[in-house]
PDB file of C-alpha atoms and ligand atoms in Angstrom:
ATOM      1  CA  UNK A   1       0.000   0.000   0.000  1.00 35.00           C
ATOM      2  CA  UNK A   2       1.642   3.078  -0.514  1.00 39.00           C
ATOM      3  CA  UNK A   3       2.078   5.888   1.793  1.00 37.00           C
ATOM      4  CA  UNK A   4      -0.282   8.809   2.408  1.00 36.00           C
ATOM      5  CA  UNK A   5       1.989  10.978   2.130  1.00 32.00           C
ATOM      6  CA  UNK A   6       3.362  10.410  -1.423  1.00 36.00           C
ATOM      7  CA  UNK A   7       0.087   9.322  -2.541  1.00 36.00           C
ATOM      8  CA  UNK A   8      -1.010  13.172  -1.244  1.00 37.00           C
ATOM      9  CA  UNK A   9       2.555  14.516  -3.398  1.00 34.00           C
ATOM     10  CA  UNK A  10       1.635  12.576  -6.459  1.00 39.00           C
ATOM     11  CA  UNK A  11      -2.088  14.053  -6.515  1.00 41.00           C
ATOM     12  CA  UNK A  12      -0.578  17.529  -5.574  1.00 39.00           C
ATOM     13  CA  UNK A  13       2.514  17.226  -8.515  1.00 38.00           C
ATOM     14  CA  UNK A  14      -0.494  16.270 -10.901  1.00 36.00           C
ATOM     15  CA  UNK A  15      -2.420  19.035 -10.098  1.00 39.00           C
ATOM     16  CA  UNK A  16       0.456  21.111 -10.357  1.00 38.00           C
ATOM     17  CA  UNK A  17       1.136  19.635 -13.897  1.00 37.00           C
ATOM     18  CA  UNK A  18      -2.152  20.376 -14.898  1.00 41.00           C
ATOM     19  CA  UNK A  19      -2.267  23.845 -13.807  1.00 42.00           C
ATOM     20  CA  UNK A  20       1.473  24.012 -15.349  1.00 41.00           C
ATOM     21  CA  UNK A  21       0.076  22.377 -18.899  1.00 41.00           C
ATOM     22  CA  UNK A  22      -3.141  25.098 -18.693  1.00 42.00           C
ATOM     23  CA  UNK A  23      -0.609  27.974 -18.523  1.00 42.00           C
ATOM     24  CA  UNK A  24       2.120  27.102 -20.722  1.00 41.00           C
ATOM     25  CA  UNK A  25      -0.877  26.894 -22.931  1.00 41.00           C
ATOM     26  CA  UNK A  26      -2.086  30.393 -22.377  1.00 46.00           C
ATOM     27  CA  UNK A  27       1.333  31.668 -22.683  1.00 47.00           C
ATOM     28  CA  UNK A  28       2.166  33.354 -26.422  1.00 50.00           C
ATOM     29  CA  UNK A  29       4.879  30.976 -27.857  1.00 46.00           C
ATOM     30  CA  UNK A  30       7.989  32.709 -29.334  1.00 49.00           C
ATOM     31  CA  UNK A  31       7.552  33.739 -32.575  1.00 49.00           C
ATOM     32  CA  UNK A  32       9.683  30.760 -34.259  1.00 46.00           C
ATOM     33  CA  UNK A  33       8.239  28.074 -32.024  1.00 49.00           C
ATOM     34  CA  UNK A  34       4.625  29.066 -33.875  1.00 47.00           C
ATOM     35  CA  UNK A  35       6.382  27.630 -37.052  1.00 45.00           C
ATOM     36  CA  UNK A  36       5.348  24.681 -37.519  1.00 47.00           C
ATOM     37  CA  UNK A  37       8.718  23.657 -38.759  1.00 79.00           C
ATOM     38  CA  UNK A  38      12.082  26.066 -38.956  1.00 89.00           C
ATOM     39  CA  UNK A  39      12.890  25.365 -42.474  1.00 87.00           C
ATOM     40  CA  UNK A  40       9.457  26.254 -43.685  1.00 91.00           C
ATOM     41  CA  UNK A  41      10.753  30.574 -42.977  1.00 97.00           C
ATOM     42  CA  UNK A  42      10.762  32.814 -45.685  1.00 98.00           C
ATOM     43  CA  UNK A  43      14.296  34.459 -45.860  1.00 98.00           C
ATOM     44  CA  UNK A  44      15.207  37.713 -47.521  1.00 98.00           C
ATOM     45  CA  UNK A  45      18.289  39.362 -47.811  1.00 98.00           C
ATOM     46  CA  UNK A  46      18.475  43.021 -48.779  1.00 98.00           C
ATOM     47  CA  UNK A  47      21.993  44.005 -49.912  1.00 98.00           C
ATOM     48  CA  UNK A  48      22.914  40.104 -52.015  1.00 98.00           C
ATOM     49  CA  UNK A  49      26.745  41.569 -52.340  1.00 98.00           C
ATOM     50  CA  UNK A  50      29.640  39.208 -50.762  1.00 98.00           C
ATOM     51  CA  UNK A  51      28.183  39.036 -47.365  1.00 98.00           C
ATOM     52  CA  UNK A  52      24.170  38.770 -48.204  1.00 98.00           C
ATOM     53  CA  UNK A  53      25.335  36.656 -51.034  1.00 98.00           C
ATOM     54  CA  UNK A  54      27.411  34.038 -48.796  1.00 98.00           C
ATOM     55  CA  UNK A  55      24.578  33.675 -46.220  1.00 98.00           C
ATOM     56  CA  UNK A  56      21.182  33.805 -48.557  1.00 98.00           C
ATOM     57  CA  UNK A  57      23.141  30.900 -49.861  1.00 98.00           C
ATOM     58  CA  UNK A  58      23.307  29.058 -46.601  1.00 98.00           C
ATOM     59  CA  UNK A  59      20.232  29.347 -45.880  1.00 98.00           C
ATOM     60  CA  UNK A  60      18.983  28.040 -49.345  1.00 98.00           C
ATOM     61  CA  UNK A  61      20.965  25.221 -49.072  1.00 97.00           C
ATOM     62  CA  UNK A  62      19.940  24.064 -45.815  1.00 96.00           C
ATOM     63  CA  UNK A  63      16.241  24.152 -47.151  1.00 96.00           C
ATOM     64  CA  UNK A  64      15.016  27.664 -46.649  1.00 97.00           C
ATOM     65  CA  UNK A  65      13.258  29.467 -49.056  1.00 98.00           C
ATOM     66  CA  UNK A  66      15.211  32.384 -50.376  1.00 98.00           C
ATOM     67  CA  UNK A  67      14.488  35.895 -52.168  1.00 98.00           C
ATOM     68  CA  UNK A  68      17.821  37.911 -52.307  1.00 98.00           C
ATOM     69  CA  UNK A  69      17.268  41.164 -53.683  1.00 98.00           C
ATOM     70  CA  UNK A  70      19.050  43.828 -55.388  1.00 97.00           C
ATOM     71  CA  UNK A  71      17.557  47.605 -56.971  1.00 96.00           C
ATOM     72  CA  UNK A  72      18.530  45.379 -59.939  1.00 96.00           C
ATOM     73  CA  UNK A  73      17.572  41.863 -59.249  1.00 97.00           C
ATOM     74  CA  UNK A  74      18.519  41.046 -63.129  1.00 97.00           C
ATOM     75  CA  UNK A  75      21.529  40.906 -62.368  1.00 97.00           C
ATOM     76  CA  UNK A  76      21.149  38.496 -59.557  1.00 98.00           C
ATOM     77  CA  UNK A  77      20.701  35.417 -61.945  1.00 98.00           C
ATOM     78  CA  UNK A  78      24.528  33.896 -61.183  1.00 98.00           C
ATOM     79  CA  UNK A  79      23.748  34.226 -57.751  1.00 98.00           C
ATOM     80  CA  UNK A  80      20.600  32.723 -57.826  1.00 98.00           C
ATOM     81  CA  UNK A  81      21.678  29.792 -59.724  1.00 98.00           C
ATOM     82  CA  UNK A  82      24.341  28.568 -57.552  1.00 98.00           C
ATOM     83  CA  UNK A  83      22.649  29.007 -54.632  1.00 98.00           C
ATOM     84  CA  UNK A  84      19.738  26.307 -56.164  1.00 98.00           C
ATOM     85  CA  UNK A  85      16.363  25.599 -56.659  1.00 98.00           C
ATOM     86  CA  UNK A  86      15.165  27.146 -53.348  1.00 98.00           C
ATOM     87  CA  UNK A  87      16.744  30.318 -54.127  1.00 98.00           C
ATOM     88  CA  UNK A  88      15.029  33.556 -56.158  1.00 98.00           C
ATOM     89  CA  UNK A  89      15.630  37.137 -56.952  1.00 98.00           C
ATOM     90  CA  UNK A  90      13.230  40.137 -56.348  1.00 98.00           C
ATOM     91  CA  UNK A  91      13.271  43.789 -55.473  1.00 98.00           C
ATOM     92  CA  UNK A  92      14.005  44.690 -52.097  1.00 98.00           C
ATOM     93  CA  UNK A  93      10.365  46.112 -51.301  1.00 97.00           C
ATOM     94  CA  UNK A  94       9.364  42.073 -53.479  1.00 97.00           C
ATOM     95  CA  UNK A  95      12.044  40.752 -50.631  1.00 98.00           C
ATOM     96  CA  UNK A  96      10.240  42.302 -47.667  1.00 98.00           C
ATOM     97  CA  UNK A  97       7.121  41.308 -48.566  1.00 97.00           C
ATOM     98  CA  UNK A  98       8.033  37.669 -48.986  1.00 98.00           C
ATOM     99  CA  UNK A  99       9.813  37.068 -45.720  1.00 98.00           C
ATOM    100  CA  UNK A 100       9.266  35.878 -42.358  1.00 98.00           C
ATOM    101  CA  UNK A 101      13.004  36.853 -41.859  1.00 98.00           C
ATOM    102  CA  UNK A 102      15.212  39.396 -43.265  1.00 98.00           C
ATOM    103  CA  UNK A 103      18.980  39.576 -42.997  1.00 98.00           C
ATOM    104  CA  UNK A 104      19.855  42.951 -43.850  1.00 98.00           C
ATOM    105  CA  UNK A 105      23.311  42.686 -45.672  1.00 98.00           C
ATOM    106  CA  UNK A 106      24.025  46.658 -46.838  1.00 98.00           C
ATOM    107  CA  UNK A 107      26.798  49.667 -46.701  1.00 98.00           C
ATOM    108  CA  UNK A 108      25.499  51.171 -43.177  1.00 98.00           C
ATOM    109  CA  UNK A 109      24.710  54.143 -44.809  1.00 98.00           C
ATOM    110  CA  UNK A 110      21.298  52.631 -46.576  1.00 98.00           C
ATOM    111  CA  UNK A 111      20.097  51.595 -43.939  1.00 98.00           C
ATOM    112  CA  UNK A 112      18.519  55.220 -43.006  1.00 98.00           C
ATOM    113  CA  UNK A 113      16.529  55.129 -46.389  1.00 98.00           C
ATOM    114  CA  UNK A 114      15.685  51.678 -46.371  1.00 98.00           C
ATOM    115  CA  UNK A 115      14.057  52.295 -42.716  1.00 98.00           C
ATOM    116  CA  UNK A 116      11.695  54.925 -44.451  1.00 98.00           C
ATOM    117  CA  UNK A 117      10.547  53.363 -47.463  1.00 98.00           C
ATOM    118  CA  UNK A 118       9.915  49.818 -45.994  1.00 98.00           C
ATOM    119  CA  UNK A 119       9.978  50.339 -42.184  1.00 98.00           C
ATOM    120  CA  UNK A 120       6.590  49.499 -41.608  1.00 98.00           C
ATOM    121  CA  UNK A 121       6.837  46.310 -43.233  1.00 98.00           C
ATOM    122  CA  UNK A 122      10.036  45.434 -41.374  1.00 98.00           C
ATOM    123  CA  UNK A 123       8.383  45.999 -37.886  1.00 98.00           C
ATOM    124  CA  UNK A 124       5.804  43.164 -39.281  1.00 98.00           C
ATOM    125  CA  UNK A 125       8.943  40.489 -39.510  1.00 98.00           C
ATOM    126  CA  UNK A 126       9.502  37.746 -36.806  1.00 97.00           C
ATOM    127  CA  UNK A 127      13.622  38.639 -37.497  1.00 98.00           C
ATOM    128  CA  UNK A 128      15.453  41.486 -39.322  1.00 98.00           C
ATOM    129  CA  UNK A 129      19.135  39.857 -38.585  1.00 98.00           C
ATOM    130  CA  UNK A 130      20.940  43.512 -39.238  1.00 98.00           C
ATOM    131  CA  UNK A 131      24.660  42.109 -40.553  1.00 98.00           C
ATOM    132  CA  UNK A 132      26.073  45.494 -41.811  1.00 98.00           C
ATOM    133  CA  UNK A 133      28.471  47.792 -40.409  1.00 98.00           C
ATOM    134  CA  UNK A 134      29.837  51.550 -40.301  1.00 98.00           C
ATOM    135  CA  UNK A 135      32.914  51.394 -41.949  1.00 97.00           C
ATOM    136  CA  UNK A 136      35.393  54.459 -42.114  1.00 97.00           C
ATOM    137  CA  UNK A 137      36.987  53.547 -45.570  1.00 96.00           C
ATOM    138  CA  UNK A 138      33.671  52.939 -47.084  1.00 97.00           C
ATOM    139  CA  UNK A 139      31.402  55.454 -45.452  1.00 98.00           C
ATOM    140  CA  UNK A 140      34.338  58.076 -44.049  1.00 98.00           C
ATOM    141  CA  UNK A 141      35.537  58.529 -40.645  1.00 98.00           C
ATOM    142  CA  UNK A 142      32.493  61.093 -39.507  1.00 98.00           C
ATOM    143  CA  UNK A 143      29.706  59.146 -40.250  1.00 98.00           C
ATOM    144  CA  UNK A 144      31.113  56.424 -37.721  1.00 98.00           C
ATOM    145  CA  UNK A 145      31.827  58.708 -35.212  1.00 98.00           C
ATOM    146  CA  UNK A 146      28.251  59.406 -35.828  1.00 98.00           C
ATOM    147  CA  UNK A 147      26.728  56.263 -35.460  1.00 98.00           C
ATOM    148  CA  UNK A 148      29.393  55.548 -32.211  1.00 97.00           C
ATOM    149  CA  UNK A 149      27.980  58.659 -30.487  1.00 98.00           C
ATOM    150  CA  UNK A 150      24.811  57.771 -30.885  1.00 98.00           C
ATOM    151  CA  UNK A 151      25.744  54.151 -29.088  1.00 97.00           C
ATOM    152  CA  UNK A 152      26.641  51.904 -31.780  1.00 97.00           C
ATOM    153  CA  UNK A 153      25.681  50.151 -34.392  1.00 97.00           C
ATOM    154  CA  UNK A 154      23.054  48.219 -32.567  1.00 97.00           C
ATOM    155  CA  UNK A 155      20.872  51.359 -31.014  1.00 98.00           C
ATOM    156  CA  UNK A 156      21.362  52.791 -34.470  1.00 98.00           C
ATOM    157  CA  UNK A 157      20.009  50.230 -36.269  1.00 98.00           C
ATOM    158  CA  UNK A 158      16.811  50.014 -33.599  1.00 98.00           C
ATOM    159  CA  UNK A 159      16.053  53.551 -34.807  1.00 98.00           C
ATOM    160  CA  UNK A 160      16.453  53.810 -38.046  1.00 98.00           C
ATOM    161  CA  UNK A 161      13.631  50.696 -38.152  1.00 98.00           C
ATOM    162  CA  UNK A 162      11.542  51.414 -35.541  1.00 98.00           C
ATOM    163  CA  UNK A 163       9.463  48.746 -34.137  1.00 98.00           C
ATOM    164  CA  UNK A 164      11.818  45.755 -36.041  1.00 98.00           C
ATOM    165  CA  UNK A 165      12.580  42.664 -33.598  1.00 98.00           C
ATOM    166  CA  UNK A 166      16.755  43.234 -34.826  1.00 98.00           C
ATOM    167  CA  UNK A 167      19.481  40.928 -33.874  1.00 98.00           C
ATOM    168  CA  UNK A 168      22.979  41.957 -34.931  1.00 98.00           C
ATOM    169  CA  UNK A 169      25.057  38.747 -36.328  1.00 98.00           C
ATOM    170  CA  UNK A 170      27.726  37.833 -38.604  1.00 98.00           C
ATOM    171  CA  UNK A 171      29.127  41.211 -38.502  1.00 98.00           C
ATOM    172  CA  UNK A 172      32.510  40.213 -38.200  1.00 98.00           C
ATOM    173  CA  UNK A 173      32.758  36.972 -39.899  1.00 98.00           C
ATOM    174  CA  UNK A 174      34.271  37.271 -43.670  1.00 97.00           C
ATOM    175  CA  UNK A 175      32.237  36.607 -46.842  1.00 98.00           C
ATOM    176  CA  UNK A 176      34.803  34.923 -47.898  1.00 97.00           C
ATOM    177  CA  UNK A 177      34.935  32.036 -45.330  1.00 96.00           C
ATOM    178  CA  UNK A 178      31.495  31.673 -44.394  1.00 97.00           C
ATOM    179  CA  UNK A 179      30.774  28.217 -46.053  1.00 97.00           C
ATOM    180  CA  UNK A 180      33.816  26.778 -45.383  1.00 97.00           C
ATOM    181  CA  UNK A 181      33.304  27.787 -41.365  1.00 97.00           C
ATOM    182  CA  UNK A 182      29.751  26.430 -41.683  1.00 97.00           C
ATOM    183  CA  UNK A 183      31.359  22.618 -41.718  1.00 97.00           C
ATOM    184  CA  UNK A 184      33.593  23.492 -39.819  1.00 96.00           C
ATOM    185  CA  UNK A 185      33.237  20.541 -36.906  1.00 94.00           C
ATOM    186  CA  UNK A 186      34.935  22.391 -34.056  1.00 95.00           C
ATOM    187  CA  UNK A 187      32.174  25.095 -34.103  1.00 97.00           C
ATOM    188  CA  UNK A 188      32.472  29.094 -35.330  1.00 98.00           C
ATOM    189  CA  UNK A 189      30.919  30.789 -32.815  1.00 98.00           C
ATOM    190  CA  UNK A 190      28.484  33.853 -34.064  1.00 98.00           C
ATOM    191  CA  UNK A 191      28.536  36.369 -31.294  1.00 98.00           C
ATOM    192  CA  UNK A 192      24.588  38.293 -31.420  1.00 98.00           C
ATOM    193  CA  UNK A 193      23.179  41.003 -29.321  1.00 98.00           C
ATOM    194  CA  UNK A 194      19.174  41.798 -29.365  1.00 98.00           C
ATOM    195  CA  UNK A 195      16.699  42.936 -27.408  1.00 98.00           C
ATOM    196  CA  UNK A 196      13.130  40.621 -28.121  1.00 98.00           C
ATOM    197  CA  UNK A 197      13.854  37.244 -26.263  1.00 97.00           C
ATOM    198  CA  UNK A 198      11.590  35.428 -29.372  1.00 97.00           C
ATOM    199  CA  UNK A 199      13.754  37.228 -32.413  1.00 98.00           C
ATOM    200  CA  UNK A 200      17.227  36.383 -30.704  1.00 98.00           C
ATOM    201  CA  UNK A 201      15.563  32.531 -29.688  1.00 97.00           C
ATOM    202  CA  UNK A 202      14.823  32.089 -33.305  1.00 97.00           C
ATOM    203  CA  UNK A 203      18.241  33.974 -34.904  1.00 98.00           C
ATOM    204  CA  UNK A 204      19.885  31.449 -32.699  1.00 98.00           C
ATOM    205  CA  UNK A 205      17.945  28.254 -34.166  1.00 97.00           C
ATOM    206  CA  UNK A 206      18.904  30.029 -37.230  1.00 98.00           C
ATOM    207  CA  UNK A 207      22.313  30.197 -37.096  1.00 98.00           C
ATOM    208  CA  UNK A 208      22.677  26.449 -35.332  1.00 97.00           C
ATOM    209  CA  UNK A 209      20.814  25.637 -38.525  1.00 96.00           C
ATOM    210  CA  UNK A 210      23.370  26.835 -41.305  1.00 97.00           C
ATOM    211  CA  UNK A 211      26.602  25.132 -38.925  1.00 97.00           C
ATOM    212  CA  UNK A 212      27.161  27.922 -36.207  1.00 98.00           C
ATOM    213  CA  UNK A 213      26.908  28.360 -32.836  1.00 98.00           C
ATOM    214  CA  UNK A 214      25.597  31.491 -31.281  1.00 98.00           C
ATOM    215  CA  UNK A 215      26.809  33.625 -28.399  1.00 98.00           C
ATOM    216  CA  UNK A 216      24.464  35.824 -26.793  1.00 98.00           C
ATOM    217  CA  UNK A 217      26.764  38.758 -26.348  1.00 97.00           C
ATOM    218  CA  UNK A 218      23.821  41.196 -24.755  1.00 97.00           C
ATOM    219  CA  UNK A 219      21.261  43.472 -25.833  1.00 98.00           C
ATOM    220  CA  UNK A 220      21.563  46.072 -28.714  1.00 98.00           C
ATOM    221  CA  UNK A 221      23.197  48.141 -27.305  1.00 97.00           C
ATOM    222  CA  UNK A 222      26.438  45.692 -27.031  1.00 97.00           C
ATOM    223  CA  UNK A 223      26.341  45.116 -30.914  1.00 96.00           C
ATOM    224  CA  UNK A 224      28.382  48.432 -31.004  1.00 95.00           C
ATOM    225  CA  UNK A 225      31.258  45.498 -30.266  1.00 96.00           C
ATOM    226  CA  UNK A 226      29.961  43.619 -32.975  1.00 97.00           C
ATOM    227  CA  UNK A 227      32.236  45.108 -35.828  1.00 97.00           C
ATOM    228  CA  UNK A 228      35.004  44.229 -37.434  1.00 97.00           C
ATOM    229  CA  UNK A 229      37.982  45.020 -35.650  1.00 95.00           C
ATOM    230  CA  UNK A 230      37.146  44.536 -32.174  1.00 96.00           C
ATOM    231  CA  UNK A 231      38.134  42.232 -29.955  1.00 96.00           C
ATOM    232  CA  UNK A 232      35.018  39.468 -31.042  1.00 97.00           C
ATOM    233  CA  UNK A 233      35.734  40.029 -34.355  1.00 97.00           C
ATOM    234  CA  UNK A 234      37.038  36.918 -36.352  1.00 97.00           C
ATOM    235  CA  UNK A 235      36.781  33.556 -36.029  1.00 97.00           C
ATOM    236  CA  UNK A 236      36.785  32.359 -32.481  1.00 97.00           C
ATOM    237  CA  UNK A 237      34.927  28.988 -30.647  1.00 97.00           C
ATOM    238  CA  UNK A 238      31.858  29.657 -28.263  1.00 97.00           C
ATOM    239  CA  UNK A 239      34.123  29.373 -25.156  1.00 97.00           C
ATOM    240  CA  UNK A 240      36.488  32.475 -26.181  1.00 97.00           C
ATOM    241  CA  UNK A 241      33.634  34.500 -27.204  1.00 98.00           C
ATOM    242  CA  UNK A 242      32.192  34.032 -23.832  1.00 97.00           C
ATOM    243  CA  UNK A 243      35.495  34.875 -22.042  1.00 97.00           C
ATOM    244  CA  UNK A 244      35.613  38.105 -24.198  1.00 97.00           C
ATOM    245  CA  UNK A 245      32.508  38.742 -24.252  1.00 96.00           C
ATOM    246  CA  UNK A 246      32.378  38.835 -20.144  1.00 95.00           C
ATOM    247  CA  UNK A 247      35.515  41.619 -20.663  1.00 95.00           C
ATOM    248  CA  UNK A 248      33.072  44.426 -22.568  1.00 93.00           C
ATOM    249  CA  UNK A 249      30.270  46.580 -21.076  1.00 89.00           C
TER     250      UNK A 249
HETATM  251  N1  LIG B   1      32.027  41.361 -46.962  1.00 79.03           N
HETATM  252  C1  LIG B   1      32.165  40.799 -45.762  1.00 79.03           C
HETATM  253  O1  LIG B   1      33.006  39.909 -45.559  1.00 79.03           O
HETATM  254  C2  LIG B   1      31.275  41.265 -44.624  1.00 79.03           C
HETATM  255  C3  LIG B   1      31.279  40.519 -43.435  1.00 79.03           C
HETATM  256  C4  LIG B   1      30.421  40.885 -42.402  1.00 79.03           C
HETATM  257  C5  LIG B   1      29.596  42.006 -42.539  1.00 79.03           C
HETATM  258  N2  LIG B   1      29.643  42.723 -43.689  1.00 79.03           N
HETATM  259  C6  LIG B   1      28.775  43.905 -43.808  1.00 79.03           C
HETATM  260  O2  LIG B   1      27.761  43.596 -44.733  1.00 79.03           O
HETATM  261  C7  LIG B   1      27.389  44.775 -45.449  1.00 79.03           C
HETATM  262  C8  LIG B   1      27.530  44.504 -46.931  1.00 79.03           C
HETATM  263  O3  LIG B   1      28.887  44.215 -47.204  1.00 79.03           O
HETATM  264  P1  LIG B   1      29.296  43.473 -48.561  1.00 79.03           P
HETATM  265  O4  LIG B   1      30.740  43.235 -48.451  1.00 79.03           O
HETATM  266  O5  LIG B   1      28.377  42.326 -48.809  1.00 79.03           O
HETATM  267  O6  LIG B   1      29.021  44.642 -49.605  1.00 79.03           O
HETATM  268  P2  LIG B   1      28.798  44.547 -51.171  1.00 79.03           P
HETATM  269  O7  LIG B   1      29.384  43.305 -51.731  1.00 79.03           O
HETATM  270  O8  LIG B   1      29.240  45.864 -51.714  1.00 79.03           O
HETATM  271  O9  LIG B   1      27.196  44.460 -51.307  1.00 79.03           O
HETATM  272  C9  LIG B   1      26.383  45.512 -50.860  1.00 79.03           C
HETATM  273  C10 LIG B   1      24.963  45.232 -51.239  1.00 79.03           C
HETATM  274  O10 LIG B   1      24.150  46.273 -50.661  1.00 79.03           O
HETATM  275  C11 LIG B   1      23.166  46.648 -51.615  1.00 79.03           C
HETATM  276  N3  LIG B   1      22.782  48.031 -51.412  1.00 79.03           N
HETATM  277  C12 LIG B   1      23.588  49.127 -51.359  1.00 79.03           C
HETATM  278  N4  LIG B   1      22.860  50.232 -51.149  1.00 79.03           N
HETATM  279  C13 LIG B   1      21.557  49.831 -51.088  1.00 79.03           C
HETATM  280  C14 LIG B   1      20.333  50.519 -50.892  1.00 79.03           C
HETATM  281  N5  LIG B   1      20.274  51.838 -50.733  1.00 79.03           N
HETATM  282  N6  LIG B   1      19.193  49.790 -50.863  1.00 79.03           N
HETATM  283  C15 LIG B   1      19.235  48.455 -51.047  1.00 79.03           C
HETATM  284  N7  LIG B   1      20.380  47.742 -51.233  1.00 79.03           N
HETATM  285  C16 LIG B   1      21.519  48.434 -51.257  1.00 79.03           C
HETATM  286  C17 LIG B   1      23.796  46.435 -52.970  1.00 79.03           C
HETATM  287  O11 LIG B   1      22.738  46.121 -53.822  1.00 79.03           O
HETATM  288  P3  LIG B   1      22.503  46.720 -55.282  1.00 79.03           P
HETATM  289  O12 LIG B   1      22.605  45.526 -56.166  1.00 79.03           O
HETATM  290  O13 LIG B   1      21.113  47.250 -55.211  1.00 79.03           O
HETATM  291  O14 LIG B   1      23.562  47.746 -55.538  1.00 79.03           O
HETATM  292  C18 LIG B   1      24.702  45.227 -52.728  1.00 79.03           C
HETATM  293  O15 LIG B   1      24.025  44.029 -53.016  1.00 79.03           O
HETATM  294  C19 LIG B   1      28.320  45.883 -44.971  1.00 79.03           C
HETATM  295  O16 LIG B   1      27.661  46.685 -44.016  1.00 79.03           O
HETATM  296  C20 LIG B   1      29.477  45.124 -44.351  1.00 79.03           C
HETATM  297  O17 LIG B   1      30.125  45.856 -43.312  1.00 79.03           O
HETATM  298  C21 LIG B   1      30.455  42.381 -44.755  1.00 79.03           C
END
């Protein structure tokens, strides 16, 4: 026979299951949980240069549908054909209206016009993964000083698309050697900063998905050390990112 007692636990640790199960079921799921499966996301790049070109391509081949766009998507075809049958070329409004996620792979200095003309629609997206950087030799010395004293590229980003659940990644990993560090079987580590617990949840199943492993550096505000040229910049495995990480503020 068995005890009172745990018979009395059992009953209560159902109850409390129940009551658990009830909640959890009230309780919005993160935006990529609602999928019903990962691969099934729309993905857009806007800017499909070296960078937006190397991941769109990722992400096709691991079985994501893909629009990278261009203000002259004719001349995406090359691109478009290497990167397979899941891949496709549009405008960049065509792009934002065809994703669930949006990596958004430009010079830093578009990224002011392309909040106005499709900011709306970007505050709509589960993701806008925001990969680009201020870069003195491309954009001049002032307008980074600009964009550092108004806290970084991460805070920048967050107003220039208002409303857009961002996470900052890939900044500082090279076109270059992105596919070759996706096999890679010691891990690359991608260090990300965001501020919407469901976007960074689902730009980390993201980037586990094309052969990375995120680090969750902090909120936006840290992806000012998310350039190239800082100390997280470069290839480095999850457990140095961490220790360097845990060195910035
Ligand atoms: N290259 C790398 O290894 C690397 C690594 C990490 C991060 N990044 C960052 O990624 C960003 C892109 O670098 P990239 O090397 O890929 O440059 P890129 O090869 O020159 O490509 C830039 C892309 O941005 C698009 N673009 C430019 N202005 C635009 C605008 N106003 N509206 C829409 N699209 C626009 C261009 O599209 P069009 O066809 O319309 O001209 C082009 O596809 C930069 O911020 C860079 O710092 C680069």
């Amino acid at each position: 026979m068995s005890h009172p007692l745990t018979t009395d636990l059992a009953r209560r640790d159902l109850l409390l299951l129940a009551a658990g199960a009830g909640l959890a079921a009230m309780l919005p799921l993160p935006a990529w949980a609602q999928a019903a499966d990962i691969k099934s996301l729309k993905i857009a790049t806007i800017g499909s240069g070296r960078e937006g070109g190397a991941l769109g391509t990722l992400f096709a081949k691991a079985g994501h549908p893909v629009m990278f766009s261009s203000r002259h998507p004719e001349n995406l075809k090359e691109l478009v054909d290497s990167a397979g049958p899941n891949a496709k070329a549009g405008t960049v409004e065509d792009a934002v209206k065809f994703a669930d996620v949006v990596l958004l792979v430009v010079p830093y200095t578009a990224v002011e016009q392309i909040g106005k003309e499709n900011g709306a629609e970007l505050a709509k997206k589960k993701l806008v993964i925001d990969v680009s950087n201020p870069n003195g030799r491309r954009d001049g010395e002032d307008f980074v000083k600009k964009v550092n004293d108004e806290g970084g590229a991460g805070l920048v980003t967050a107003k220039l698309l208002p409303g857009a659940k961002i996470v900052r990644a890939f900044n500082a990993l090279g076109a270059g050697k992105l596919a070759d560090n996706a096999v890679k079987s010691d891990k690359v580590g991608v260090p990300i900063a965001g501020d919407d617990k469901g976007a960074v949840e689902l730009a980390e199943a993201l980037i586990r998905q094309i052969g990375f492993e995120p680090v969750l550096v902090g909120g936006l505000a840290m992806g000012k050390h998310l350039v190239p040229g800082t100390p997280l910049a470069g290839e480095h495995s999850t457990a140095e990112l961490k220790q360097i990480a845990s060195t910035l503020k």
